[in-house]
């Protein structure tokens, strides 16, 4: 019988030996947006044996322009578990785990196992990247930063003890431009995903990986390599993990790609809430969360689609009373 992976096994870059390594590898993908959906699809097709998916958000109509795993039927559902469903259809022979949750300093140890081969950053925010950077250095796990906005993308490998770290190069977790305010081409994100997956393969297969920060502009077709170096007294490199040790801010967040508000909840009983909400309207049950009106309710937080923070808060207090 022809193997699923013949076309990459006959190419010496991977070969049968490399294929065996991929099947034993464990990769964590943080963020299942434009880059994450593409990256997870390529890795599942390539036969990475164990893939863990983490995303806190739900699928919106405007995501379909660039988030290539999703279809119209997925709208309103959680990104991580829907990605898992689609990836299972692509490759049923690998293990896929999905967490529909926020990655933060409190749960990172639980969600990202210490013996992870590589962490892939497919998020759209700086604070999660600084958190991943701390965790990666502490546990000696390589990770790959990626970002895409308009026609510009960035990519950087962080290999503990070998390359400069993210905090050596980027020093403030301030929000830069976002795809909500500036827009993005779907070709920008699929290009950076291709680079990210190729670098991941190089790292897994012990080949020469990229040491510079890559900067690509598709409008100009420019491809720059920016030299980076270790920063003196970089806290993360010196073992001072400030993002890992800081508590999760219990604040309301507005997400880049969807216009969802996240409101933290005191622990609630989802089953009880479901029973009471069923009396007043239609409920969709996704196991770890339920959908009611424009709200996706988890046991400790609620994602609300609303025009303002005030409207989001009032929906939560009206129907959840938390
Ligand atoms: Zn550093």
mmCIF file of C-alpha atoms and ligand atoms in Angstrom:
data_model
loop_
_atom_site.group_PDB
_atom_site.id
_atom_site.type_symbol
_atom_site.label_atom_id
_atom_site.label_comp_id
_atom_site.label_asym_id
_atom_site.label_seq_id
_atom_site.Cartn_x
_atom_site.Cartn_y
_atom_site.Cartn_z
ATOM 1 C CA UNK A 1 0.000 0.000 0.000
ATOM 2 C CA UNK A 2 1.240 3.475 -0.823
ATOM 3 C CA UNK A 3 2.157 5.498 2.238
ATOM 4 C CA UNK A 4 0.343 8.748 2.966
ATOM 5 C CA UNK A 5 3.739 10.469 3.158
ATOM 6 C CA UNK A 6 5.468 9.117 0.012
ATOM 7 C CA UNK A 7 6.008 12.516 -1.593
ATOM 8 C CA UNK A 8 8.009 13.830 1.340
ATOM 9 C CA UNK A 9 9.684 10.506 2.157
ATOM 10 C CA UNK A 10 11.321 10.325 -1.279
ATOM 11 C CA UNK A 11 12.777 13.811 -0.711
ATOM 12 C CA UNK A 12 15.926 13.489 1.410
ATOM 13 C CA UNK A 13 15.068 16.656 3.390
ATOM 14 C CA UNK A 14 12.598 14.472 5.291
ATOM 15 C CA UNK A 15 13.108 10.886 4.128
ATOM 16 C CA UNK A 16 11.821 7.808 5.977
ATOM 17 C CA UNK A 17 14.022 8.604 8.969
ATOM 18 C CA UNK A 18 12.673 12.138 9.219
ATOM 19 C CA UNK A 19 9.132 10.854 8.860
ATOM 20 C CA UNK A 20 9.657 8.591 11.867
ATOM 21 C CA UNK A 21 10.895 11.599 13.874
ATOM 22 C CA UNK A 22 7.833 13.647 12.871
ATOM 23 C CA UNK A 23 5.491 10.884 13.961
ATOM 24 C CA UNK A 24 7.058 10.953 17.435
ATOM 25 C CA UNK A 25 7.003 14.766 17.739
ATOM 26 C CA UNK A 26 4.672 16.816 19.902
ATOM 27 C CA UNK A 27 3.841 20.329 18.722
ATOM 28 C CA UNK A 28 1.777 22.948 20.522
ATOM 29 C CA UNK A 29 0.001 25.558 18.389
ATOM 30 C CA UNK A 30 -1.091 28.648 20.299
ATOM 31 C CA UNK A 31 -3.760 30.564 18.364
ATOM 32 C CA UNK A 32 -5.984 29.093 15.653
ATOM 33 C CA UNK A 33 -6.412 32.170 13.524
ATOM 34 C CA UNK A 34 -5.082 32.811 10.027
ATOM 35 C CA UNK A 35 -1.579 31.491 10.715
ATOM 36 C CA UNK A 36 -2.574 28.769 13.184
ATOM 37 C CA UNK A 37 -5.208 27.131 10.984
ATOM 38 C CA UNK A 38 -2.798 26.973 8.048
ATOM 39 C CA UNK A 39 0.147 25.828 10.191
ATOM 40 C CA UNK A 40 -1.891 23.097 11.910
ATOM 41 C CA UNK A 41 -3.223 21.850 8.580
ATOM 42 C CA UNK A 42 0.283 21.589 7.085
ATOM 43 C CA UNK A 43 1.664 19.821 10.172
ATOM 44 C CA UNK A 44 -1.227 17.363 10.392
ATOM 45 C CA UNK A 45 -0.841 16.546 6.688
ATOM 46 C CA UNK A 46 2.933 16.131 7.148
ATOM 47 C CA UNK A 47 2.295 13.557 9.889
ATOM 48 C CA UNK A 48 3.367 15.225 13.138
ATOM 49 C CA UNK A 49 2.169 12.577 15.594
ATOM 50 C CA UNK A 50 0.891 14.728 18.421
ATOM 51 C CA UNK A 51 -0.636 18.190 18.023
ATOM 52 C CA UNK A 52 -2.039 20.334 20.838
ATOM 53 C CA UNK A 53 -4.275 23.275 19.889
ATOM 54 C CA UNK A 54 -5.002 26.253 22.152
ATOM 55 C CA UNK A 55 -7.388 29.118 21.355
ATOM 56 C CA UNK A 56 -9.818 31.140 23.460
ATOM 57 C CA UNK A 57 -11.993 32.582 20.723
ATOM 58 C CA UNK A 58 -14.865 31.679 18.406
ATOM 59 C CA UNK A 59 -15.184 31.722 14.624
ATOM 60 C CA UNK A 60 -16.653 34.802 12.942
ATOM 61 C CA UNK A 61 -17.765 35.412 9.378
ATOM 62 C CA UNK A 62 -14.820 37.773 8.753
ATOM 63 C CA UNK A 63 -12.372 34.989 9.723
ATOM 64 C CA UNK A 64 -13.236 32.897 6.659
ATOM 65 C CA UNK A 65 -11.264 35.260 4.389
ATOM 66 C CA UNK A 66 -7.985 33.870 5.795
ATOM 67 C CA UNK A 67 -8.559 31.109 8.394
ATOM 68 C CA UNK A 68 -8.349 28.222 5.972
ATOM 69 C CA UNK A 69 -9.601 25.351 8.139
ATOM 70 C CA UNK A 70 -13.039 26.887 8.731
ATOM 71 C CA UNK A 71 -16.274 26.924 6.748
ATOM 72 C CA UNK A 72 -19.559 28.820 7.135
ATOM 73 C CA UNK A 73 -20.885 25.976 9.301
ATOM 74 C CA UNK A 74 -18.225 26.730 11.940
ATOM 75 C CA UNK A 75 -19.365 30.292 12.654
ATOM 76 C CA UNK A 76 -20.067 30.881 16.339
ATOM 77 C CA UNK A 77 -18.223 27.752 17.454
ATOM 78 C CA UNK A 78 -14.914 27.568 19.401
ATOM 79 C CA UNK A 79 -11.816 27.706 17.192
ATOM 80 C CA UNK A 80 -9.682 25.062 18.916
ATOM 81 C CA UNK A 81 -12.231 22.228 18.955
ATOM 82 C CA UNK A 82 -13.514 23.030 15.441
ATOM 83 C CA UNK A 83 -9.910 22.963 14.199
ATOM 84 C CA UNK A 84 -9.479 19.576 15.827
ATOM 85 C CA UNK A 85 -12.608 18.265 14.077
ATOM 86 C CA UNK A 86 -11.336 19.361 10.656
ATOM 87 C CA UNK A 87 -7.777 18.126 11.271
ATOM 88 C CA UNK A 88 -9.101 14.702 12.289
ATOM 89 C CA UNK A 89 -10.828 14.491 8.900
ATOM 90 C CA UNK A 90 -7.518 15.334 7.215
ATOM 91 C CA UNK A 91 -5.422 12.856 9.225
ATOM 92 C CA UNK A 92 -7.110 10.388 11.554
ATOM 93 C CA UNK A 93 -3.852 8.590 12.361
ATOM 94 C CA UNK A 94 -2.386 11.335 14.590
ATOM 95 C CA UNK A 95 -3.280 12.505 18.096
ATOM 96 C CA UNK A 96 -4.895 15.934 18.372
ATOM 97 C CA UNK A 97 -5.896 17.670 21.600
ATOM 98 C CA UNK A 98 -7.888 20.919 21.720
ATOM 99 C CA UNK A 99 -8.187 23.434 24.552
ATOM 100 C CA UNK A 100 -10.863 26.122 24.098
ATOM 101 C CA UNK A 101 -9.190 28.410 26.568
ATOM 102 C CA UNK A 102 -7.015 31.404 27.213
ATOM 103 C CA UNK A 103 -3.306 30.620 27.656
ATOM 104 C CA UNK A 104 -2.098 32.340 30.825
ATOM 105 C CA UNK A 105 0.557 32.117 33.519
ATOM 106 C CA UNK A 106 -1.682 29.929 35.659
ATOM 107 C CA UNK A 107 -2.533 27.212 33.127
ATOM 108 C CA UNK A 108 0.520 27.191 30.840
ATOM 109 C CA UNK A 109 2.192 24.314 32.755
ATOM 110 C CA UNK A 110 -0.929 22.204 32.415
ATOM 111 C CA UNK A 111 -1.616 22.966 28.742
ATOM 112 C CA UNK A 112 1.950 22.799 27.398
ATOM 113 C CA UNK A 113 3.743 19.610 28.502
ATOM 114 C CA UNK A 114 7.418 19.934 29.443
ATOM 115 C CA UNK A 115 8.451 17.379 26.836
ATOM 116 C CA UNK A 116 6.889 19.359 23.970
ATOM 117 C CA UNK A 117 9.130 19.358 20.870
ATOM 118 C CA UNK A 118 8.228 22.886 19.687
ATOM 119 C CA UNK A 119 5.741 25.635 20.536
ATOM 120 C CA UNK A 120 4.383 27.599 17.572
ATOM 121 C CA UNK A 121 3.202 31.127 18.259
ATOM 122 C CA UNK A 122 0.237 31.856 16.002
ATOM 123 C CA UNK A 123 -1.314 34.447 18.323
ATOM 124 C CA UNK A 124 -2.059 38.063 17.626
ATOM 125 C CA UNK A 125 -0.818 39.545 20.867
ATOM 126 C CA UNK A 126 2.466 40.462 22.488
ATOM 127 C CA UNK A 127 1.691 39.498 26.091
ATOM 128 C CA UNK A 128 1.088 35.840 25.166
ATOM 129 C CA UNK A 129 4.371 35.835 23.224
ATOM 130 C CA UNK A 130 6.300 37.095 26.263
ATOM 131 C CA UNK A 131 4.624 34.398 28.351
ATOM 132 C CA UNK A 132 5.546 31.686 25.803
ATOM 133 C CA UNK A 133 9.101 33.080 25.727
ATOM 134 C CA UNK A 134 9.477 32.748 29.520
ATOM 135 C CA UNK A 135 8.026 29.244 29.558
ATOM 136 C CA UNK A 136 10.159 28.128 26.626
ATOM 137 C CA UNK A 137 13.401 29.369 28.212
ATOM 138 C CA UNK A 138 12.510 27.875 31.590
ATOM 139 C CA UNK A 139 11.782 24.434 30.089
ATOM 140 C CA UNK A 140 14.254 24.502 27.156
ATOM 141 C CA UNK A 141 11.536 24.162 24.523
ATOM 142 C CA UNK A 142 12.176 25.840 21.129
ATOM 143 C CA UNK A 143 9.433 28.179 19.888
ATOM 144 C CA UNK A 144 8.756 30.115 16.708
ATOM 145 C CA UNK A 145 7.312 33.631 16.707
ATOM 146 C CA UNK A 146 5.175 34.568 13.716
ATOM 147 C CA UNK A 147 3.035 37.538 12.799
ATOM 148 C CA UNK A 148 1.285 38.974 9.762
ATOM 149 C CA UNK A 149 -0.367 42.320 9.128
ATOM 150 C CA UNK A 150 -1.325 44.038 5.857
ATOM 151 C CA UNK A 151 1.309 42.596 3.474
ATOM 152 C CA UNK A 152 4.078 42.303 6.072
ATOM 153 C CA UNK A 153 5.134 39.286 8.057
ATOM 154 C CA UNK A 154 7.760 38.522 10.698
ATOM 155 C CA UNK A 155 9.249 35.228 11.777
ATOM 156 C CA UNK A 156 11.859 34.375 14.424
ATOM 157 C CA UNK A 157 13.146 31.130 15.897
ATOM 158 C CA UNK A 158 13.863 31.112 19.617
ATOM 159 C CA UNK A 159 16.068 28.176 20.613
ATOM 160 C CA UNK A 160 16.925 28.241 24.337
ATOM 161 C CA UNK A 161 20.682 28.607 25.003
ATOM 162 C CA UNK A 162 21.381 28.964 21.275
ATOM 163 C CA UNK A 163 19.647 32.041 19.852
ATOM 164 C CA UNK A 164 18.663 35.427 21.308
ATOM 165 C CA UNK A 165 15.232 35.245 22.924
ATOM 166 C CA UNK A 166 12.082 37.190 22.098
ATOM 167 C CA UNK A 167 12.661 39.571 25.012
ATOM 168 C CA UNK A 168 16.195 40.282 23.719
ATOM 169 C CA UNK A 169 14.673 41.675 20.515
ATOM 170 C CA UNK A 170 11.244 43.023 21.490
ATOM 171 C CA UNK A 171 11.260 44.847 24.770
ATOM 172 C CA UNK A 172 7.739 46.028 25.471
ATOM 173 C CA UNK A 173 4.551 43.986 25.429
ATOM 174 C CA UNK A 174 2.669 46.931 23.927
ATOM 175 C CA UNK A 175 0.079 46.272 21.286
ATOM 176 C CA UNK A 176 1.322 47.039 17.827
ATOM 177 C CA UNK A 177 -1.002 47.406 14.881
ATOM 178 C CA UNK A 178 -3.694 44.737 14.783
ATOM 179 C CA UNK A 179 -5.427 43.066 11.853
ATOM 180 C CA UNK A 180 -8.686 44.571 13.046
ATOM 181 C CA UNK A 181 -7.402 48.112 12.660
ATOM 182 C CA UNK A 182 -5.012 47.653 9.727
ATOM 183 C CA UNK A 183 -6.257 44.626 7.797
ATOM 184 C CA UNK A 184 -4.303 41.715 6.383
ATOM 185 C CA UNK A 185 -4.031 39.794 3.110
ATOM 186 C CA UNK A 186 -4.682 36.077 3.345
ATOM 187 C CA UNK A 187 -1.499 35.555 1.327
ATOM 188 C CA UNK A 188 0.551 37.307 4.047
ATOM 189 C CA UNK A 189 -0.584 34.877 6.719
ATOM 190 C CA UNK A 190 -0.341 31.764 4.541
ATOM 191 C CA UNK A 191 3.195 32.751 3.529
ATOM 192 C CA UNK A 192 4.385 33.187 7.110
ATOM 193 C CA UNK A 193 2.732 29.878 7.993
ATOM 194 C CA UNK A 194 4.752 28.121 5.274
ATOM 195 C CA UNK A 195 7.928 29.645 6.700
ATOM 196 C CA UNK A 196 6.965 28.680 10.236
ATOM 197 C CA UNK A 197 6.237 25.059 9.339
ATOM 198 C CA UNK A 198 9.467 24.749 7.332
ATOM 199 C CA UNK A 199 11.505 26.145 10.241
ATOM 200 C CA UNK A 200 9.712 23.749 12.611
ATOM 201 C CA UNK A 201 10.691 20.833 10.358
ATOM 202 C CA UNK A 202 14.319 22.013 10.315
ATOM 203 C CA UNK A 203 14.411 22.228 14.112
ATOM 204 C CA UNK A 204 12.739 18.830 14.582
ATOM 205 C CA UNK A 205 14.997 17.158 12.024
ATOM 206 C CA UNK A 206 18.149 18.756 13.415
ATOM 207 C CA UNK A 207 18.964 20.772 10.285
ATOM 208 C CA UNK A 208 20.314 24.296 9.942
ATOM 209 C CA UNK A 209 17.543 26.625 11.063
ATOM 210 C CA UNK A 210 17.161 30.379 10.494
ATOM 211 C CA UNK A 211 19.142 32.516 12.976
ATOM 212 C CA UNK A 212 17.978 35.960 11.788
ATOM 213 C CA UNK A 213 14.643 37.713 12.194
ATOM 214 C CA UNK A 214 12.808 37.389 8.882
ATOM 215 C CA UNK A 215 10.832 40.336 7.541
ATOM 216 C CA UNK A 216 8.842 39.927 4.348
ATOM 217 C CA UNK A 217 6.816 42.502 2.462
ATOM 218 C CA UNK A 218 4.582 41.084 -0.252
ATOM 219 C CA UNK A 219 3.648 44.449 -1.775
ATOM 220 C CA UNK A 220 7.308 45.103 -2.551
ATOM 221 C CA UNK A 221 8.294 41.432 -2.722
ATOM 222 C CA UNK A 222 11.111 42.174 -0.295
ATOM 223 C CA UNK A 223 12.605 39.465 1.895
ATOM 224 C CA UNK A 224 14.930 40.816 4.595
ATOM 225 C CA UNK A 225 17.020 39.048 7.176
ATOM 226 C CA UNK A 226 17.571 41.206 10.223
ATOM 227 C CA UNK A 227 20.561 40.318 12.402
ATOM 228 C CA UNK A 228 19.585 39.931 16.043
ATOM 229 C CA UNK A 229 21.710 39.514 19.123
ATOM 230 C CA UNK A 230 21.418 38.640 22.786
ATOM 231 C CA UNK A 231 20.571 41.671 24.911
ATOM 232 C CA UNK A 232 22.765 42.328 27.931
ATOM 233 C CA UNK A 233 20.828 41.827 31.157
ATOM 234 C CA UNK A 234 17.786 40.447 29.338
ATOM 235 C CA UNK A 235 15.616 39.311 32.295
ATOM 236 C CA UNK A 236 14.287 36.202 30.523
ATOM 237 C CA UNK A 237 17.779 35.052 29.466
ATOM 238 C CA UNK A 238 18.980 35.596 33.038
ATOM 239 C CA UNK A 239 16.231 33.316 34.348
ATOM 240 C CA UNK A 240 13.935 36.021 35.640
ATOM 241 C CA UNK A 241 10.560 35.008 34.230
ATOM 242 C CA UNK A 242 8.404 38.045 34.888
ATOM 243 C CA UNK A 243 5.503 37.056 32.639
ATOM 244 C CA UNK A 244 5.402 33.502 33.924
ATOM 245 C CA UNK A 245 5.327 34.714 37.499
ATOM 246 C CA UNK A 246 2.769 37.456 37.081
ATOM 247 C CA UNK A 247 -0.834 36.675 37.888
ATOM 248 C CA UNK A 248 -3.443 36.744 35.167
ATOM 249 C CA UNK A 249 -5.028 40.157 35.026
ATOM 250 C CA UNK A 250 -8.740 39.717 35.744
ATOM 251 C CA UNK A 251 -9.632 42.368 33.218
ATOM 252 C CA UNK A 252 -11.979 42.614 30.326
ATOM 253 C CA UNK A 253 -10.274 41.997 27.016
ATOM 254 C CA UNK A 254 -11.355 42.908 23.526
ATOM 255 C CA UNK A 255 -10.039 40.561 20.857
ATOM 256 C CA UNK A 256 -8.413 41.661 17.641
ATOM 257 C CA UNK A 257 -10.021 39.505 15.037
ATOM 258 C CA UNK A 258 -13.582 39.137 16.210
ATOM 259 C CA UNK A 259 -14.856 42.076 18.230
ATOM 260 C CA UNK A 260 -15.648 39.702 21.084
ATOM 261 C CA UNK A 261 -15.419 40.887 24.683
ATOM 262 C CA UNK A 262 -14.091 38.443 27.239
ATOM 263 C CA UNK A 263 -15.579 38.840 30.678
ATOM 264 C CA UNK A 264 -14.166 36.792 33.556
ATOM 265 C CA UNK A 265 -16.775 34.941 35.618
ATOM 266 C CA UNK A 266 -16.672 33.541 39.106
ATOM 267 C CA UNK A 267 -16.904 29.763 38.769
ATOM 268 C CA UNK A 268 -20.343 28.851 37.517
ATOM 269 C CA UNK A 269 -22.243 25.580 37.140
ATOM 270 C CA UNK A 270 -22.720 25.296 33.378
ATOM 271 C CA UNK A 271 -25.335 22.535 33.616
ATOM 272 C CA UNK A 272 -27.535 24.538 35.964
ATOM 273 C CA UNK A 273 -27.130 27.660 33.857
ATOM 274 C CA UNK A 274 -28.027 25.708 30.723
ATOM 275 C CA UNK A 275 -31.225 24.409 32.293
ATOM 276 C CA UNK A 276 -32.326 27.878 33.324
ATOM 277 C CA UNK A 277 -31.400 29.577 30.022
ATOM 278 C CA UNK A 278 -33.174 26.882 27.997
ATOM 279 C CA UNK A 279 -36.444 28.229 29.366
ATOM 280 C CA UNK A 280 -35.918 31.594 27.699
ATOM 281 C CA UNK A 281 -34.160 30.781 24.441
ATOM 282 C CA UNK A 282 -32.147 28.466 22.213
ATOM 283 C CA UNK A 283 -28.948 26.926 23.650
ATOM 284 C CA UNK A 284 -26.125 25.208 21.787
ATOM 285 C CA UNK A 285 -23.993 22.888 23.912
ATOM 286 C CA UNK A 286 -20.300 22.377 23.001
ATOM 287 C CA UNK A 287 -19.337 20.395 26.091
ATOM 288 C CA UNK A 288 -16.860 22.807 27.661
ATOM 289 C CA UNK A 289 -19.061 25.786 26.839
ATOM 290 C CA UNK A 290 -22.589 26.755 25.846
ATOM 291 C CA UNK A 291 -23.813 29.308 23.319
ATOM 292 C CA UNK A 292 -26.752 31.551 24.192
ATOM 293 C CA UNK A 293 -27.703 34.600 22.105
ATOM 294 C CA UNK A 294 -24.382 36.358 21.337
ATOM 295 C CA UNK A 295 -22.618 34.789 24.325
ATOM 296 C CA UNK A 296 -20.332 31.798 24.523
ATOM 297 C CA UNK A 297 -20.243 30.840 28.181
ATOM 298 C CA UNK A 298 -17.415 28.848 29.802
ATOM 299 C CA UNK A 299 -17.230 27.917 33.488
ATOM 300 C CA UNK A 300 -14.886 30.825 34.256
ATOM 301 C CA UNK A 301 -15.403 33.362 31.453
ATOM 302 C CA UNK A 302 -17.838 34.544 28.839
ATOM 303 C CA UNK A 303 -17.175 35.700 25.278
ATOM 304 C CA UNK A 304 -19.726 38.285 24.272
ATOM 305 C CA UNK A 305 -20.299 39.831 20.901
ATOM 306 C CA UNK A 306 -21.378 43.380 21.670
ATOM 307 C CA UNK A 307 -20.976 46.928 20.414
ATOM 308 C CA UNK A 308 -19.387 48.139 23.638
ATOM 309 C CA UNK A 309 -17.957 46.935 26.909
ATOM 310 C CA UNK A 310 -21.037 48.296 28.663
ATOM 311 C CA UNK A 311 -23.395 46.292 26.453
ATOM 312 C CA UNK A 312 -21.276 43.150 26.980
ATOM 313 C CA UNK A 313 -21.326 43.576 30.760
ATOM 314 C CA UNK A 314 -25.058 44.184 30.824
ATOM 315 C CA UNK A 315 -25.758 41.011 28.789
ATOM 316 C CA UNK A 316 -23.657 39.002 31.237
ATOM 317 C CA UNK A 317 -25.356 40.413 34.309
ATOM 318 C CA UNK A 318 -28.809 40.018 32.736
ATOM 319 C CA UNK A 319 -28.469 36.352 31.773
ATOM 320 C CA UNK A 320 -25.659 34.945 33.912
ATOM 321 C CA UNK A 321 -25.947 37.287 36.860
ATOM 322 C CA UNK A 322 -22.288 36.846 37.747
HETATM 323 ZN ZN1 LIG B 1 16.748 37.267 26.099
#
